[in-house]
mmCIF file of C-alpha atoms and ligand atoms in Angstrom:
data_model
loop_
_atom_site.group_PDB
_atom_site.id
_atom_site.type_symbol
_atom_site.label_atom_id
_atom_site.label_comp_id
_atom_site.label_asym_id
_atom_site.label_seq_id
_atom_site.Cartn_x
_atom_site.Cartn_y
_atom_site.Cartn_z
ATOM 1 C CA UNK A 1 37.551 49.613 -30.735
ATOM 2 C CA UNK A 2 35.739 48.376 -27.658
ATOM 3 C CA UNK A 3 33.231 45.761 -26.618
ATOM 4 C CA UNK A 4 30.472 45.006 -29.064
ATOM 5 C CA UNK A 5 27.017 45.994 -27.785
ATOM 6 C CA UNK A 6 25.669 42.605 -28.948
ATOM 7 C CA UNK A 7 24.744 40.030 -26.330
ATOM 8 C CA UNK A 8 27.704 37.914 -25.346
ATOM 9 C CA UNK A 9 27.807 34.271 -26.420
ATOM 10 C CA UNK A 10 28.770 31.576 -23.914
ATOM 11 C CA UNK A 11 29.297 28.194 -25.564
ATOM 12 C CA UNK A 12 29.984 24.974 -23.670
ATOM 13 C CA UNK A 13 32.253 22.511 -25.487
ATOM 14 C CA UNK A 14 31.580 19.081 -24.008
ATOM 15 C CA UNK A 15 34.290 17.425 -26.138
ATOM 16 C CA UNK A 16 33.910 13.597 -25.954
ATOM 17 C CA UNK A 17 31.903 13.734 -22.715
ATOM 18 C CA UNK A 18 28.221 13.840 -21.987
ATOM 19 C CA UNK A 19 26.784 10.396 -21.478
ATOM 20 C CA UNK A 20 25.156 9.741 -18.145
ATOM 21 C CA UNK A 21 24.512 12.697 -15.881
ATOM 22 C CA UNK A 22 25.357 15.387 -18.419
ATOM 23 C CA UNK A 23 21.982 15.330 -20.121
ATOM 24 C CA UNK A 24 20.298 15.838 -16.759
ATOM 25 C CA UNK A 25 22.786 18.646 -16.151
ATOM 26 C CA UNK A 26 21.758 20.232 -19.445
ATOM 27 C CA UNK A 27 18.116 20.022 -18.450
ATOM 28 C CA UNK A 28 18.904 21.522 -15.044
ATOM 29 C CA UNK A 29 20.784 24.299 -16.774
ATOM 30 C CA UNK A 30 17.919 24.976 -19.181
ATOM 31 C CA UNK A 31 15.492 25.129 -16.282
ATOM 32 C CA UNK A 32 17.729 27.483 -14.323
ATOM 33 C CA UNK A 33 18.198 29.734 -17.348
ATOM 34 C CA UNK A 34 14.458 29.832 -17.976
ATOM 35 C CA UNK A 35 14.103 31.846 -14.760
ATOM 36 C CA UNK A 36 16.764 34.389 -15.645
ATOM 37 C CA UNK A 37 16.739 37.316 -18.062
ATOM 38 C CA UNK A 38 18.419 36.365 -21.345
ATOM 39 C CA UNK A 39 21.424 38.634 -20.921
ATOM 40 C CA UNK A 40 23.684 36.297 -22.851
ATOM 41 C CA UNK A 41 23.261 33.742 -25.620
ATOM 42 C CA UNK A 42 24.005 30.267 -24.311
ATOM 43 C CA UNK A 43 24.952 27.243 -26.397
ATOM 44 C CA UNK A 44 25.894 23.685 -25.508
ATOM 45 C CA UNK A 45 28.003 21.658 -27.933
ATOM 46 C CA UNK A 46 27.697 17.928 -27.161
ATOM 47 C CA UNK A 47 29.227 15.077 -29.174
ATOM 48 C CA UNK A 48 27.404 14.570 -32.501
ATOM 49 C CA UNK A 49 25.604 11.440 -31.308
ATOM 50 C CA UNK A 50 23.874 13.433 -28.548
ATOM 51 C CA UNK A 51 22.842 16.484 -30.588
ATOM 52 C CA UNK A 52 19.387 15.255 -31.512
ATOM 53 C CA UNK A 53 18.619 14.057 -28.005
ATOM 54 C CA UNK A 54 19.747 17.316 -26.442
ATOM 55 C CA UNK A 55 17.979 19.424 -29.040
ATOM 56 C CA UNK A 56 14.772 17.606 -28.125
ATOM 57 C CA UNK A 57 15.387 17.960 -24.380
ATOM 58 C CA UNK A 58 16.106 21.693 -24.698
ATOM 59 C CA UNK A 59 13.520 22.474 -27.391
ATOM 60 C CA UNK A 60 11.424 24.747 -25.180
ATOM 61 C CA UNK A 61 14.234 26.916 -23.878
ATOM 62 C CA UNK A 62 16.643 29.502 -25.149
ATOM 63 C CA UNK A 63 19.729 27.267 -24.959
ATOM 64 C CA UNK A 64 21.141 26.698 -28.444
ATOM 65 C CA UNK A 65 22.860 23.533 -29.598
ATOM 66 C CA UNK A 66 26.170 23.389 -31.435
ATOM 67 C CA UNK A 67 28.287 20.658 -33.006
ATOM 68 C CA UNK A 68 32.035 20.333 -32.392
ATOM 69 C CA UNK A 69 33.046 19.715 -36.011
ATOM 70 C CA UNK A 70 31.647 18.896 -39.445
ATOM 71 C CA UNK A 71 32.976 17.693 -42.796
ATOM 72 C CA UNK A 72 33.369 20.095 -45.708
ATOM 73 C CA UNK A 73 31.325 17.973 -48.143
ATOM 74 C CA UNK A 74 27.537 17.568 -47.895
ATOM 75 C CA UNK A 75 27.690 13.768 -48.391
ATOM 76 C CA UNK A 76 29.888 11.022 -49.838
ATOM 77 C CA UNK A 77 32.446 8.323 -49.072
ATOM 78 C CA UNK A 78 33.882 9.802 -45.880
ATOM 79 C CA UNK A 79 33.685 7.013 -43.309
ATOM 80 C CA UNK A 80 33.191 8.266 -39.788
ATOM 81 C CA UNK A 81 32.501 11.854 -40.801
ATOM 82 C CA UNK A 82 29.350 13.929 -40.464
ATOM 83 C CA UNK A 83 28.276 16.806 -42.699
ATOM 84 C CA UNK A 84 27.149 20.289 -41.749
ATOM 85 C CA UNK A 85 23.727 19.478 -43.208
ATOM 86 C CA UNK A 86 23.485 16.432 -40.915
ATOM 87 C CA UNK A 87 24.262 18.307 -37.713
ATOM 88 C CA UNK A 88 21.794 20.984 -38.771
ATOM 89 C CA UNK A 89 19.153 18.312 -39.389
ATOM 90 C CA UNK A 90 19.875 16.858 -35.930
ATOM 91 C CA UNK A 91 19.007 20.197 -34.335
ATOM 92 C CA UNK A 92 22.252 22.188 -34.116
ATOM 93 C CA UNK A 93 22.384 25.864 -35.054
ATOM 94 C CA UNK A 94 26.104 26.415 -34.457
ATOM 95 C CA UNK A 95 29.321 24.504 -35.065
ATOM 96 C CA UNK A 96 32.780 24.833 -33.488
ATOM 97 C CA UNK A 97 35.434 24.614 -36.219
ATOM 98 C CA UNK A 98 39.232 24.477 -36.080
ATOM 99 C CA UNK A 99 39.441 23.694 -32.365
ATOM 100 C CA UNK A 100 43.081 23.143 -31.422
ATOM 101 C CA UNK A 101 42.333 19.480 -30.643
ATOM 102 C CA UNK A 102 41.073 19.060 -34.231
ATOM 103 C CA UNK A 103 44.060 20.942 -35.598
ATOM 104 C CA UNK A 104 46.645 18.942 -33.603
ATOM 105 C CA UNK A 105 45.040 15.477 -33.221
ATOM 106 C CA UNK A 106 43.367 15.342 -36.645
ATOM 107 C CA UNK A 107 45.890 17.367 -38.618
ATOM 108 C CA UNK A 108 43.406 20.032 -39.713
ATOM 109 C CA UNK A 109 45.123 22.814 -41.645
ATOM 110 C CA UNK A 110 43.785 26.336 -42.082
ATOM 111 C CA UNK A 111 42.607 25.327 -45.573
ATOM 112 C CA UNK A 112 40.617 22.382 -44.166
ATOM 113 C CA UNK A 113 39.063 24.623 -41.521
ATOM 114 C CA UNK A 114 38.193 27.217 -44.178
ATOM 115 C CA UNK A 115 36.403 24.571 -46.282
ATOM 116 C CA UNK A 116 34.451 23.503 -43.193
ATOM 117 C CA UNK A 117 33.461 27.106 -42.501
ATOM 118 C CA UNK A 118 32.140 27.333 -46.081
ATOM 119 C CA UNK A 119 30.176 24.134 -45.445
ATOM 120 C CA UNK A 120 28.668 25.539 -42.252
ATOM 121 C CA UNK A 121 27.438 28.623 -44.135
ATOM 122 C CA UNK A 122 26.036 26.417 -46.900
ATOM 123 C CA UNK A 123 24.053 24.469 -44.286
ATOM 124 C CA UNK A 124 22.860 27.542 -42.386
ATOM 125 C CA UNK A 125 24.982 26.934 -39.290
ATOM 126 C CA UNK A 126 26.778 29.694 -37.394
ATOM 127 C CA UNK A 127 30.486 28.798 -37.206
ATOM 128 C CA UNK A 128 32.660 29.465 -34.149
ATOM 129 C CA UNK A 129 36.157 29.462 -35.627
ATOM 130 C CA UNK A 130 38.966 28.724 -33.153
ATOM 131 C CA UNK A 131 42.485 30.124 -33.273
ATOM 132 C CA UNK A 132 45.303 30.173 -30.720
ATOM 133 C CA UNK A 133 49.039 29.890 -30.250
ATOM 134 C CA UNK A 134 51.100 27.218 -28.468
ATOM 135 C CA UNK A 135 53.272 28.028 -25.455
ATOM 136 C CA UNK A 136 56.430 27.844 -27.586
ATOM 137 C CA UNK A 137 54.960 30.323 -30.041
ATOM 138 C CA UNK A 138 54.004 32.733 -27.247
ATOM 139 C CA UNK A 139 57.418 32.441 -25.625
ATOM 140 C CA UNK A 140 59.031 33.155 -28.986
ATOM 141 C CA UNK A 141 56.895 36.324 -29.178
ATOM 142 C CA UNK A 142 55.035 34.934 -32.206
ATOM 143 C CA UNK A 143 51.503 34.717 -30.758
ATOM 144 C CA UNK A 144 50.074 37.637 -32.782
ATOM 145 C CA UNK A 145 51.677 36.467 -36.002
ATOM 146 C CA UNK A 146 50.419 32.873 -35.545
ATOM 147 C CA UNK A 147 46.863 33.893 -34.657
ATOM 148 C CA UNK A 148 46.618 36.416 -37.508
ATOM 149 C CA UNK A 149 47.889 33.782 -39.970
ATOM 150 C CA UNK A 150 45.285 31.285 -38.678
ATOM 151 C CA UNK A 151 42.559 33.922 -39.105
ATOM 152 C CA UNK A 152 43.701 34.786 -42.623
ATOM 153 C CA UNK A 153 43.804 31.118 -43.641
ATOM 154 C CA UNK A 154 40.750 29.780 -41.799
ATOM 155 C CA UNK A 155 38.163 32.466 -42.591
ATOM 156 C CA UNK A 156 36.722 32.497 -46.129
ATOM 157 C CA UNK A 157 35.778 35.802 -47.803
ATOM 158 C CA UNK A 158 32.185 34.567 -47.934
ATOM 159 C CA UNK A 159 31.849 35.339 -44.186
ATOM 160 C CA UNK A 160 31.298 38.976 -45.106
ATOM 161 C CA UNK A 161 27.782 39.926 -44.039
ATOM 162 C CA UNK A 162 27.259 36.558 -42.302
ATOM 163 C CA UNK A 163 26.845 35.727 -38.615
ATOM 164 C CA UNK A 164 29.878 33.997 -37.131
ATOM 165 C CA UNK A 165 32.148 34.050 -34.079
ATOM 166 C CA UNK A 166 35.872 33.691 -33.533
ATOM 167 C CA UNK A 167 37.230 31.986 -30.413
ATOM 168 C CA UNK A 168 40.714 32.879 -29.206
ATOM 169 C CA UNK A 169 41.953 29.819 -27.341
ATOM 170 C CA UNK A 170 45.651 29.770 -26.427
ATOM 171 C CA UNK A 171 46.543 26.076 -26.750
ATOM 172 C CA UNK A 172 48.514 26.148 -23.473
ATOM 173 C CA UNK A 173 45.458 27.428 -21.561
ATOM 174 C CA UNK A 174 43.081 24.652 -22.671
ATOM 175 C CA UNK A 175 42.330 22.243 -19.843
ATOM 176 C CA UNK A 176 45.407 23.328 -17.886
ATOM 177 C CA UNK A 177 43.996 25.793 -15.365
ATOM 178 C CA UNK A 178 46.425 28.399 -16.774
ATOM 179 C CA UNK A 179 45.148 31.594 -18.372
ATOM 180 C CA UNK A 180 46.864 34.551 -20.022
ATOM 181 C CA UNK A 181 46.852 37.805 -18.045
ATOM 182 C CA UNK A 182 43.880 40.105 -18.678
ATOM 183 C CA UNK A 183 46.257 42.447 -20.515
ATOM 184 C CA UNK A 184 47.381 39.595 -22.785
ATOM 185 C CA UNK A 185 43.765 38.622 -23.492
ATOM 186 C CA UNK A 186 42.896 42.261 -24.203
ATOM 187 C CA UNK A 187 45.869 42.720 -26.529
ATOM 188 C CA UNK A 188 45.076 39.580 -28.526
ATOM 189 C CA UNK A 189 41.358 40.353 -28.782
ATOM 190 C CA UNK A 190 42.212 43.868 -30.000
ATOM 191 C CA UNK A 191 44.550 42.410 -32.621
ATOM 192 C CA UNK A 192 41.857 39.965 -33.755
ATOM 193 C CA UNK A 193 39.270 42.785 -33.901
ATOM 194 C CA UNK A 194 41.608 44.897 -36.033
ATOM 195 C CA UNK A 195 42.181 41.974 -38.433
ATOM 196 C CA UNK A 196 38.450 41.177 -38.653
ATOM 197 C CA UNK A 197 37.423 44.797 -39.196
ATOM 198 C CA UNK A 198 40.112 45.281 -41.865
ATOM 199 C CA UNK A 199 38.958 42.202 -43.754
ATOM 200 C CA UNK A 200 35.198 42.134 -43.212
ATOM 201 C CA UNK A 201 34.324 45.784 -42.534
ATOM 202 C CA UNK A 202 31.128 46.231 -40.536
ATOM 203 C CA UNK A 203 30.689 42.470 -40.086
ATOM 204 C CA UNK A 204 34.187 42.169 -38.653
ATOM 205 C CA UNK A 205 33.686 45.139 -36.352
ATOM 206 C CA UNK A 206 30.818 43.415 -34.529
ATOM 207 C CA UNK A 207 31.606 39.685 -34.790
ATOM 208 C CA UNK A 208 31.848 38.262 -31.249
ATOM 209 C CA UNK A 209 35.368 37.234 -30.255
ATOM 210 C CA UNK A 210 35.096 34.602 -27.524
ATOM 211 C CA UNK A 211 37.902 33.800 -25.119
ATOM 212 C CA UNK A 212 38.497 30.105 -24.342
ATOM 213 C CA UNK A 213 40.956 28.228 -22.152
ATOM 214 C CA UNK A 214 40.393 27.448 -18.456
ATOM 215 C CA UNK A 215 37.408 29.790 -18.079
ATOM 216 C CA UNK A 216 35.738 29.076 -14.741
ATOM 217 C CA UNK A 217 33.406 30.704 -12.237
ATOM 218 C CA UNK A 218 36.304 32.377 -10.432
ATOM 219 C CA UNK A 219 37.781 34.169 -13.465
ATOM 220 C CA UNK A 220 34.769 34.585 -15.777
ATOM 221 C CA UNK A 221 33.712 38.013 -14.529
ATOM 222 C CA UNK A 222 37.085 39.671 -15.054
ATOM 223 C CA UNK A 223 37.634 38.004 -18.433
ATOM 224 C CA UNK A 224 34.182 39.042 -19.712
ATOM 225 C CA UNK A 225 34.947 42.636 -18.723
ATOM 226 C CA UNK A 226 38.015 42.826 -20.977
ATOM 227 C CA UNK A 227 37.308 45.052 -24.014
ATOM 228 C CA UNK A 228 36.445 43.067 -27.132
ATOM 229 C CA UNK A 229 35.756 39.848 -25.218
ATOM 230 C CA UNK A 230 32.368 38.918 -26.661
ATOM 231 C CA UNK A 231 31.821 35.766 -24.627
ATOM 232 C CA UNK A 232 33.510 32.488 -23.768
ATOM 233 C CA UNK A 233 34.106 29.009 -25.125
ATOM 234 C CA UNK A 234 34.123 26.780 -22.070
ATOM 235 C CA UNK A 235 35.343 23.186 -21.888
ATOM 236 C CA UNK A 236 35.628 21.455 -18.513
ATOM 237 C CA UNK A 237 33.434 23.942 -16.651
ATOM 238 C CA UNK A 238 30.520 23.444 -19.066
ATOM 239 C CA UNK A 239 29.763 19.883 -17.968
ATOM 240 C CA UNK A 240 27.946 20.812 -14.769
ATOM 241 C CA UNK A 241 25.245 23.433 -14.337
ATOM 242 C CA UNK A 242 26.762 24.460 -11.004
ATOM 243 C CA UNK A 243 30.047 25.385 -12.756
ATOM 244 C CA UNK A 244 28.569 26.725 -15.995
ATOM 245 C CA UNK A 245 25.780 28.945 -14.605
ATOM 246 C CA UNK A 246 28.094 31.431 -12.863
ATOM 247 C CA UNK A 247 29.993 31.836 -16.146
ATOM 248 C CA UNK A 248 26.728 32.532 -17.993
ATOM 249 C CA UNK A 249 25.792 35.038 -15.300
ATOM 250 C CA UNK A 250 29.184 36.711 -15.616
ATOM 251 C CA UNK A 251 28.424 37.331 -19.292
HETATM 252 P P1 PGA B 1 38.755 24.297 -21.056
HETATM 253 O O1 PGA B 1 38.589 23.987 -22.626
HETATM 254 O O2 PGA B 1 37.715 25.301 -20.695
HETATM 255 O O3 PGA B 1 38.536 22.959 -20.397
HETATM 256 O O4 PGA B 1 40.137 24.822 -20.870
HETATM 257 C C1 PGA B 1 38.263 25.004 -23.541
HETATM 258 C C2 PGA B 1 38.128 24.428 -24.917
HETATM 259 O O5 PGA B 1 38.859 23.503 -25.269
HETATM 260 O O6 PGA B 1 37.274 24.901 -25.716
#
């Protein structure tokens, strides 16, 4: 199976950054994108506290807003958490779930991620579900097995017929400047496509599979051209319009 004919999705994951110049950067980006054909879908995912402000600042443009996480429950005694309904109310239309930093630093299991994906659907958010192996797992030749197990455990059956994305982010490529070879990216995206199509039929055959991990202006074009790469999840290079725009153009 090859590249989906759908528009690619380029999502910027700001992580816990974004105060100060970043909002102006987002506005600059929105302005720049307003003068370009909408070849790709573009989303920015700021910290939760900035969602409403950014949604207001970008209201007139085509740039979508995403959250970086949400809780599985709609409300309740969960100090410090934020529900899918709340991020939707603040102006987000997407949510990143199961990012490796959530899985490793907050102990999120596949079951927790799956419950969050259910919550995102309940709230009308489009989930971007992240999977990816560690360096040890790749070196032990277990990358496929680990990623397929994460997919099986993190994706609920209710995704059938729904709009969602998967992001393949090798943990060792995130924020390191290292990337897999194009052949390795292609092989993993093909494996993910096969798993999605087997489980979700037509939905799985067209769901965008984003690549994430040290995507930058200099490698975006070749990564986007790999079959079954349906876009990118970009961390560090999404904080400045000058770095992010070439990646959007590459899509
Ligand atoms: P990076 O991060 O682009 O800075 O490697 C990607 C991510 O964590 O989503």
